[in-house]
Short mmCIF file of C-alpha atoms in Angstrom, two decimals:
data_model
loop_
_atom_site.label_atom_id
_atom_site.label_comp_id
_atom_site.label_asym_id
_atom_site.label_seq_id
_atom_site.Cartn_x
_atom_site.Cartn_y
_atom_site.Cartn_z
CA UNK A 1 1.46 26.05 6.81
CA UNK A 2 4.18 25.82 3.80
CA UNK A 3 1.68 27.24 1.14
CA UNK A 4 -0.31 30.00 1.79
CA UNK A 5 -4.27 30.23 1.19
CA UNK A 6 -4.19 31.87 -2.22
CA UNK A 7 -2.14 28.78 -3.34
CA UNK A 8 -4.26 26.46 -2.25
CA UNK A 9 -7.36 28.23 -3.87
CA UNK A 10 -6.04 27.41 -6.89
CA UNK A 11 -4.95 23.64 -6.65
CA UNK A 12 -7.42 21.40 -7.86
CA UNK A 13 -6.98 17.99 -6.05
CA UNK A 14 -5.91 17.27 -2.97
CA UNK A 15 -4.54 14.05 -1.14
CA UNK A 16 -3.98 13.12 2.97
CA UNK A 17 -2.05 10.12 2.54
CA UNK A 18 -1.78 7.72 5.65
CA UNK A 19 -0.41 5.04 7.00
CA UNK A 20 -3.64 3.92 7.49
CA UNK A 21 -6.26 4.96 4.70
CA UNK A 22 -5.75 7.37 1.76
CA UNK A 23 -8.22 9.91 1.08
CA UNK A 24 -8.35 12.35 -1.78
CA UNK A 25 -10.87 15.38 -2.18
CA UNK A 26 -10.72 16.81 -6.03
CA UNK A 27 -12.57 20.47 -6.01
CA UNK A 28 -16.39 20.63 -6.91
CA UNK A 29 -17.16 16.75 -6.43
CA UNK A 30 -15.85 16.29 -2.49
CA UNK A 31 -14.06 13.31 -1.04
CA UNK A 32 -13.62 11.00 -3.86
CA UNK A 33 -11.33 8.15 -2.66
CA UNK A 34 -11.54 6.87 1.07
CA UNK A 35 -9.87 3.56 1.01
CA UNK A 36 -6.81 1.75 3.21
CA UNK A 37 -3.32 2.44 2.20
CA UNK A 38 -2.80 -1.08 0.93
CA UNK A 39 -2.42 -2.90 -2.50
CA UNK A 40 -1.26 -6.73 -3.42
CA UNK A 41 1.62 -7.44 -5.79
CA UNK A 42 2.46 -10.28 -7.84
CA UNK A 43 5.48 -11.12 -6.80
CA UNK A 44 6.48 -13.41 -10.08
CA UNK A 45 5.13 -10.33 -13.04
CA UNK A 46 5.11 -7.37 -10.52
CA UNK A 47 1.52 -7.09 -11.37
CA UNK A 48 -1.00 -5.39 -9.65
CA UNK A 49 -3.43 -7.47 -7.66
CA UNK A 50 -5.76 -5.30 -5.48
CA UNK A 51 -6.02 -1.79 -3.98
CA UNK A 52 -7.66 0.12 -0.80
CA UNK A 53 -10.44 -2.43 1.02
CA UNK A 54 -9.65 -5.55 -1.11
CA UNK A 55 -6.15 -5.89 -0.63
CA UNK A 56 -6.76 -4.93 2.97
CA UNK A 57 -9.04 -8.27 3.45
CA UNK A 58 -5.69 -10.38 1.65
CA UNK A 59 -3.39 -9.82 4.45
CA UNK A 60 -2.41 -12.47 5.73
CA UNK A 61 -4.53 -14.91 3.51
CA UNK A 62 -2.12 -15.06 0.40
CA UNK A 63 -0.06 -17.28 -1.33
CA UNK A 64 3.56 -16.84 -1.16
CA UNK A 65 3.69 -14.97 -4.29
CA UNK A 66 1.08 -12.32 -3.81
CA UNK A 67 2.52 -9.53 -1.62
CA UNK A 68 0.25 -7.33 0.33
CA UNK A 69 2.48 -3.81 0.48
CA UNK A 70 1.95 -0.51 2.13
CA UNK A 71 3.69 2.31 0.36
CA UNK A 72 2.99 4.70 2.85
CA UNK A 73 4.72 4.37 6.60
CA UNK A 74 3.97 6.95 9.69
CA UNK A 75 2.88 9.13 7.31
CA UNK A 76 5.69 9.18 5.05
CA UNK A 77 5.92 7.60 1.20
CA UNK A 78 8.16 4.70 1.61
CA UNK A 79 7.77 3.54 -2.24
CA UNK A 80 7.02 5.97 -4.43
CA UNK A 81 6.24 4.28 -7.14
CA UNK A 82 3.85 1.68 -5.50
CA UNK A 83 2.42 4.90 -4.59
CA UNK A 84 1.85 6.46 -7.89
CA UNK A 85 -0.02 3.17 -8.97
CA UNK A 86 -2.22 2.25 -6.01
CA UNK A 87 -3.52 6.56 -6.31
CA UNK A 88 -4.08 6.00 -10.39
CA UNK A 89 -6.39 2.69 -9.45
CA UNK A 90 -8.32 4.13 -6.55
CA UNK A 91 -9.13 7.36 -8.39
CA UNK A 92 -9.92 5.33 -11.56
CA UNK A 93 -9.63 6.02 -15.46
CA UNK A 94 -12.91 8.28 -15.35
CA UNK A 95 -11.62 11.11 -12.63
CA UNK A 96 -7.59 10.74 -14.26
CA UNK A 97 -9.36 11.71 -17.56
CA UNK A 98 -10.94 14.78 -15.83
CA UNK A 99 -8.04 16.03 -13.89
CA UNK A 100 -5.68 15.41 -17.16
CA UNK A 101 -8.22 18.20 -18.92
CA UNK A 102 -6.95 20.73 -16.51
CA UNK A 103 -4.52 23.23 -18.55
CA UNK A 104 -2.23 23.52 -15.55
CA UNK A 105 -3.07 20.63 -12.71
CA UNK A 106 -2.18 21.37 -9.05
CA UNK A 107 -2.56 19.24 -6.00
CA UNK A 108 -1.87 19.87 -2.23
CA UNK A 109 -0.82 17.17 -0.09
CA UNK A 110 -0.59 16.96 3.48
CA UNK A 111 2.36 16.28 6.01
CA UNK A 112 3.30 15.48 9.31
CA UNK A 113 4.17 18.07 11.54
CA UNK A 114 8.51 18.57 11.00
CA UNK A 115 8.25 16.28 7.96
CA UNK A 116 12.25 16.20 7.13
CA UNK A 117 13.03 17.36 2.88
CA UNK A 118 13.33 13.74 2.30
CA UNK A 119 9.53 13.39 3.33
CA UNK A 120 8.21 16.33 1.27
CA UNK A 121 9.85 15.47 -1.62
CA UNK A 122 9.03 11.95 -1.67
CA UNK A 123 5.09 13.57 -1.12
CA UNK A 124 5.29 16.11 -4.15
CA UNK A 125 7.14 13.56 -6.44
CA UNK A 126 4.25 10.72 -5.58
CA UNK A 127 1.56 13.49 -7.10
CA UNK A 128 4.02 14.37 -9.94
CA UNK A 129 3.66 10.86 -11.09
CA UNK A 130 -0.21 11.35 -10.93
CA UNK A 131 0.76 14.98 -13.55
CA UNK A 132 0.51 17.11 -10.98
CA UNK A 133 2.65 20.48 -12.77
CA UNK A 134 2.49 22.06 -8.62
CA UNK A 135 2.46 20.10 -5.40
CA UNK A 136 1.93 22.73 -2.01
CA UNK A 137 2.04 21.32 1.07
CA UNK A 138 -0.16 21.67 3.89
CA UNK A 139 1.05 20.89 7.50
CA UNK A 140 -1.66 18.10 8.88
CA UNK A 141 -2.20 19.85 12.30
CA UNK A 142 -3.50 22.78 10.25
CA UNK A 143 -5.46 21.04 7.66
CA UNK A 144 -7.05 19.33 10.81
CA UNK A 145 -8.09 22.23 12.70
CA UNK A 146 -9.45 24.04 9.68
CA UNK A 147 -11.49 20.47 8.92
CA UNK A 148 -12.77 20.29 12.54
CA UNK A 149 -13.90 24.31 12.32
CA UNK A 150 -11.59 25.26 15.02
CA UNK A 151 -10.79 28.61 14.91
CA UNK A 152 -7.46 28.65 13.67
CA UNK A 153 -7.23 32.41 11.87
CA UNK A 154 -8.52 33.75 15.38
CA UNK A 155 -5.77 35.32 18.06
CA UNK A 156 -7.13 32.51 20.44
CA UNK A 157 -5.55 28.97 21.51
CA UNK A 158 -6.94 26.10 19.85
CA UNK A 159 -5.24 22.57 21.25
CA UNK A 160 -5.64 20.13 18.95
CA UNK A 161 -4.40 16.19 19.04
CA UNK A 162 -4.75 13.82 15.48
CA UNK A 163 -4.36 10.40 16.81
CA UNK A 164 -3.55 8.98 13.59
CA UNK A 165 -1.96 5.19 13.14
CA UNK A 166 1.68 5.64 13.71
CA UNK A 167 1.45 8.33 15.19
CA UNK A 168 0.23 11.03 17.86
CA UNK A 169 0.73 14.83 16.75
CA UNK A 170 -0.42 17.41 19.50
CA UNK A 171 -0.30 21.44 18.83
CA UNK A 172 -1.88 24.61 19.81
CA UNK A 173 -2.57 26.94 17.00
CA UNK A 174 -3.64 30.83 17.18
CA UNK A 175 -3.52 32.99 14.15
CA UNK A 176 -3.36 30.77 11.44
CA UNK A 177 0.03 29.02 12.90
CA UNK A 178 1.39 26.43 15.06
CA UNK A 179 3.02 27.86 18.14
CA UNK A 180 4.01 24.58 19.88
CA UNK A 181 3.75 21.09 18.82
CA UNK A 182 4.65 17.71 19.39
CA UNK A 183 4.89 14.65 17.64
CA UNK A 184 5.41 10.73 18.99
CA UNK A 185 5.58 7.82 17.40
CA UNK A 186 2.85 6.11 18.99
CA UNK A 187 -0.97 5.46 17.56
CA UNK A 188 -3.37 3.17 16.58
CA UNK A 189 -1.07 0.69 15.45
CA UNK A 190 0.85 0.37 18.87
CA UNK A 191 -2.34 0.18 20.70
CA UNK A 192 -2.96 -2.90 18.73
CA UNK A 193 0.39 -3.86 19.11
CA UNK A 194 -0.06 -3.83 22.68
CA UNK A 195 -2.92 -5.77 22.64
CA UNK A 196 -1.37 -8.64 21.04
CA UNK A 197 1.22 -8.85 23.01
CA UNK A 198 -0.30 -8.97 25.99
CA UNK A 199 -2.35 -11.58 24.91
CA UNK A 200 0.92 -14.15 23.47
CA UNK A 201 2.81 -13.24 26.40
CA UNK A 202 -0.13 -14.17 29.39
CA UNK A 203 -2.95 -16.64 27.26
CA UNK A 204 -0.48 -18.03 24.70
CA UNK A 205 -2.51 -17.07 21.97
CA UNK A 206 -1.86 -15.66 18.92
CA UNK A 207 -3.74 -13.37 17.45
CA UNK A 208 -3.65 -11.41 13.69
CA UNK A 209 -3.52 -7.47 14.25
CA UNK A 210 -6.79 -7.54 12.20
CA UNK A 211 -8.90 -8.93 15.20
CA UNK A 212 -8.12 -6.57 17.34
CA UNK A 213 -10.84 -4.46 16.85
CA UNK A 214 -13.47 -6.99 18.11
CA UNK A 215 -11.59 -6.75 21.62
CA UNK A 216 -11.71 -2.88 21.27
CA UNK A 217 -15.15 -2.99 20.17
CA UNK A 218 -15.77 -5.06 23.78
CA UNK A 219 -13.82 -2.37 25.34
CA UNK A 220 -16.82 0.05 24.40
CA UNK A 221 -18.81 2.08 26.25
CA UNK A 222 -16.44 3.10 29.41
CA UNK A 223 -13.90 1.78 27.46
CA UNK A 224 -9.94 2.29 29.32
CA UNK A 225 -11.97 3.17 32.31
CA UNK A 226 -12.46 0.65 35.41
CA UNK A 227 -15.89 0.79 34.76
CA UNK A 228 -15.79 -1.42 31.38
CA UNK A 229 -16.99 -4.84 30.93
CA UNK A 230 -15.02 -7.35 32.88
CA UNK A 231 -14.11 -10.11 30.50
CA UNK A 232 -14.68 -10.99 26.88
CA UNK A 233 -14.06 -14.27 24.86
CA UNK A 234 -11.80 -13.72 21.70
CA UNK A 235 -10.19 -16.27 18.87
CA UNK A 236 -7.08 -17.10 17.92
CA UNK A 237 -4.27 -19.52 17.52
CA UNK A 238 -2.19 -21.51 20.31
CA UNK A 239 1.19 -20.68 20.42
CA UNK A 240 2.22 -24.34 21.00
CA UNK A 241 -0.20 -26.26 19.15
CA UNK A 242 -0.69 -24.08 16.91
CA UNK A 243 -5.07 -24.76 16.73
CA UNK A 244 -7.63 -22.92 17.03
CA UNK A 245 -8.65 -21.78 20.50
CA UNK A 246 -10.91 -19.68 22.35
CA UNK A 247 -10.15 -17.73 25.70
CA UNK A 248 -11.75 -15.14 28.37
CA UNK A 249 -9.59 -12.13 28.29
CA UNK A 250 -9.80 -10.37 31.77
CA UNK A 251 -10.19 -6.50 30.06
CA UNK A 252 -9.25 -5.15 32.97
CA UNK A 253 -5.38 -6.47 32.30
CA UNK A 254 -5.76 -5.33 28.73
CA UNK A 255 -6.66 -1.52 29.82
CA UNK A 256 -3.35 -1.92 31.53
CA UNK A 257 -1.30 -3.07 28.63
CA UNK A 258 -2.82 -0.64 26.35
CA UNK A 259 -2.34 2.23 29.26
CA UNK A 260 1.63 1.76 28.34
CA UNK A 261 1.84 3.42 25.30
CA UNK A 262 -0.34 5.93 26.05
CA UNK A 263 1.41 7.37 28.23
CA UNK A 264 3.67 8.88 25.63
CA UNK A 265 0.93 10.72 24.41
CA UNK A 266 0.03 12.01 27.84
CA UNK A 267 3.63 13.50 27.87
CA UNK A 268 3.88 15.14 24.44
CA UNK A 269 0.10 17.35 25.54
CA UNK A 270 2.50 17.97 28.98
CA UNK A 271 5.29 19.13 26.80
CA UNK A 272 3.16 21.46 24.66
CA UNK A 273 1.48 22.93 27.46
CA UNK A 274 4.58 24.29 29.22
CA UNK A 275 6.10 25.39 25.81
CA UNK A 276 2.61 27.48 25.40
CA UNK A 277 2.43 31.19 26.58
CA UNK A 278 0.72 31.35 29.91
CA UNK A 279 -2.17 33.55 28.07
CA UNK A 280 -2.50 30.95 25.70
CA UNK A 281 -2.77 28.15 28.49
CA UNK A 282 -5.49 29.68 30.15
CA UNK A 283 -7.74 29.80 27.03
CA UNK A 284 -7.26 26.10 27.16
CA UNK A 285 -8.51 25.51 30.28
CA UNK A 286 -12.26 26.71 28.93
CA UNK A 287 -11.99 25.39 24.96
CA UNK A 288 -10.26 22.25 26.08
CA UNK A 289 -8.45 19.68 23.32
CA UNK A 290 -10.15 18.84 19.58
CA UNK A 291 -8.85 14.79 19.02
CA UNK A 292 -9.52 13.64 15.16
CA UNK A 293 -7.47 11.09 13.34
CA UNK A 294 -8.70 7.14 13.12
CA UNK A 295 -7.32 6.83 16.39
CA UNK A 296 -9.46 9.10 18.23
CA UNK A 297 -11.97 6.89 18.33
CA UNK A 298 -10.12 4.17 20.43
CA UNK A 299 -13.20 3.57 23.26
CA UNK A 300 -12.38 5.45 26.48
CA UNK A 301 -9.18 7.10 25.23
CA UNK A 302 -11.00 10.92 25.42
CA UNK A 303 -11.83 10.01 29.37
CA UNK A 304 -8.73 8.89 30.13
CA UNK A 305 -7.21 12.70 28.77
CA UNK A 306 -9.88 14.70 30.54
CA UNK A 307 -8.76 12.92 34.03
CA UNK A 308 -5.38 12.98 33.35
CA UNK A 309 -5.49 16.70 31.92
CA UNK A 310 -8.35 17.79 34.06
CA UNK A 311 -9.09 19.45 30.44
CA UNK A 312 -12.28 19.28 28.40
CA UNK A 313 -11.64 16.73 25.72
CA UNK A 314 -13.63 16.73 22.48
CA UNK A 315 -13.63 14.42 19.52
CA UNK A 316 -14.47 15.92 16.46
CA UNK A 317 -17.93 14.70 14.36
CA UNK A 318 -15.60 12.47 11.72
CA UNK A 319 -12.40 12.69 13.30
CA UNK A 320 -11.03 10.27 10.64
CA UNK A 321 -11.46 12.46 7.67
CA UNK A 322 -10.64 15.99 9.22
CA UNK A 323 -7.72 16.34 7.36
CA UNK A 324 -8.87 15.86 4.01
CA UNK A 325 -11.74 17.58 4.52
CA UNK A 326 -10.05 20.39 5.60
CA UNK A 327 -7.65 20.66 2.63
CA UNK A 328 -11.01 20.70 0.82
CA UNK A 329 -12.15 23.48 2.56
CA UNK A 330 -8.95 25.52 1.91
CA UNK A 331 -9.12 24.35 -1.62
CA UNK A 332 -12.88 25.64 -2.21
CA UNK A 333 -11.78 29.17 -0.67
CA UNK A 334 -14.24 28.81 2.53
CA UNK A 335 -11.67 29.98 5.08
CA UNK A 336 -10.75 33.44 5.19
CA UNK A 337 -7.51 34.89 7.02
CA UNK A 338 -7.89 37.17 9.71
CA UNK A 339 -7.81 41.05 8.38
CA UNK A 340 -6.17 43.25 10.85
CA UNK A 341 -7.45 46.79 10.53
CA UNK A 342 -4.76 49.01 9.27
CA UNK A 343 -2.97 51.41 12.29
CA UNK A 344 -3.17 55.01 12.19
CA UNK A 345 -0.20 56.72 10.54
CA UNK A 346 2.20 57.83 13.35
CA UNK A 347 3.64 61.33 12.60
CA UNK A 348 6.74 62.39 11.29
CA UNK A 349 9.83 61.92 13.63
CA UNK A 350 11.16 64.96 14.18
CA UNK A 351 15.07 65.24 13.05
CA UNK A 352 15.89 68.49 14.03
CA UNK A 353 17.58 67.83 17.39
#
């Protein structure tokens, strides 16, 4: 964790910006803002458009000149000024007034696990913008855990995986810090990816990243498992023809396609686990891996990590706002560090020899 918890007691917003959705929890009224990371542009006066769910529902449905951008990438701020203005429209005139009241206005933000300076500073200058006079930064593994209630401040393992968009970041954390971690570039975005591939490449079909989640949604129930339902009809656009068509999608050759980039994930827990002190380790065995983040709730993806981990796997009660919510919690002062009880004066070293 960059700041410490005394910092964060005193900041008085905070904001878990995402590839996918931006969330932002100001102390004493709770999460305020939970909208996607998206806003539309006119192109021709730089105007703009839309923010969070509406501009969302515009992709892919404007004219050339409106733009649908997202200023935030894997996590990072890409355009910090796009930034700035899609944050002063989702958190509206009303709570800008109220934060601009406080005498001396801090914010915490959080960041991906090994966020390079580049990334950090393009995090505290986006809240600058907002008058922020302090930006501390949280690492997003921790902010998790705390959200989730794991025990972080405890001298005990806690393994814990946020699946989030663009990205899979898997740690174990005992006494407040990270002792291994692991990030890859693979989440819910190259699941879907995956998906629509498979489906150009063997039906010839086209089909927007935004229906995707009906096929997940028929994925349900065993989900990546065998045991799922065997086919599905979904709608798109022929590649050649370029109409409208409908096709049966065996789901069975879809589990495989989206198996591939899983398996990346699979790695990075591998990788953790044998950077991990064997003590560590075998507290994992019993308490078993915490998933949060969007992506978590991908149907089947928790089975298919308990039988390739042999682990217990556990998703967290809203795994999608962990992170914000537990910035809030740090920010409210509800976590307390661990106090070690002081050790008995040793006696005076002798000198004399």
């Amino acid at each position: 964790m960059t700041a410490t918890l005394e910092q964060l007691r005193r900041c008085h917003f905070a904001v878990d910006l995402g590839a996918a959705r931006t969330r932002v929890y100001v102390k004493g009224a709770g999460l305020v803002v939970d909208q996607p990371s998206a806003a539309a542009i006119n192109t021709r006066t730089g105007a703009l458009i839309a923010v969070g769910e509406f501009a969302e529902r515009m992709t892919g449905r404007t004219p050339h000149y409106i733009r649908v951008v997202r200023p935030v990438s894997g996590g990072t701020v890409v355009d910090i000024e796009m930034a700035q203005r899609m944050l002063r429209h989702l958190l509206g005139d009303k709570m800008r007034r109220a934060l601009r009241r406080k005498p001396f206005l801090r914010a915490a933000a959080c960041t991906p696990h090994d966020a390079d300076p580049l990334a950090q500073r393009a995090a505290i200058e986006t809240l600058v913008g907002l008058g922020a006079r302090r930006v501390e930064l949280v690492d997003t593994l921790i902010a998790a855990a705390v959200g989730c209630e794991l025990p972080v401040e405890q001298p005990e393992a806690s393994m814990i995986m946020v699946c989030g968009a663009a990205a899979t970041e898997v740690a174990v954390l005992s006494l407040g810090n990270i002792v291994a971690a692991e990030r890859v570039r693979v989440g819910g975005e190259a699941v879907d990816h995956a998906i629509v591939q498979h489906l150009r490449h063997e039906h010839e079909l086209m089909l927007p990243s935004q229906n995707v989640r009906p096929l997940q949604l028929a994925l349900s129930g065993n989900g990546l498992t065998p045991h799922g339902p065997a086919s599905t009809e979904i709608h798109g656009r022929d590649v050649c023809t370029g109409l409208a068509r409908s096709v049966k999608v065996d789901t069975a050759a879809v589990r495989d396609a989206i198996q591939t980039p899983l398996t990346a994930v699979l790695d990075s827990i591998g990788k953790v686990l044998r950077d991990c002190p064997p003590d560590l380790v075998a507290d994992l065995a019993d308490r078993g891996i915490m998933m949060v983040g969007g992506s978590a709730l991908l149907p089947g993806f928790d089975q298919m990590l308990r039988q390739a981990t042999g682990m217990p796997v556990h998703i967290a009660e809203r795994p999608d706002v962990c992170a914000v919510q537990g910035l809030g919690t740090m920010l409210e002062g509800k976590i307390e560090p661990l106090e070690l009880n002081p050790t008995e004066s040793a006696p005076p070293l002798d000198d004399s020899v």
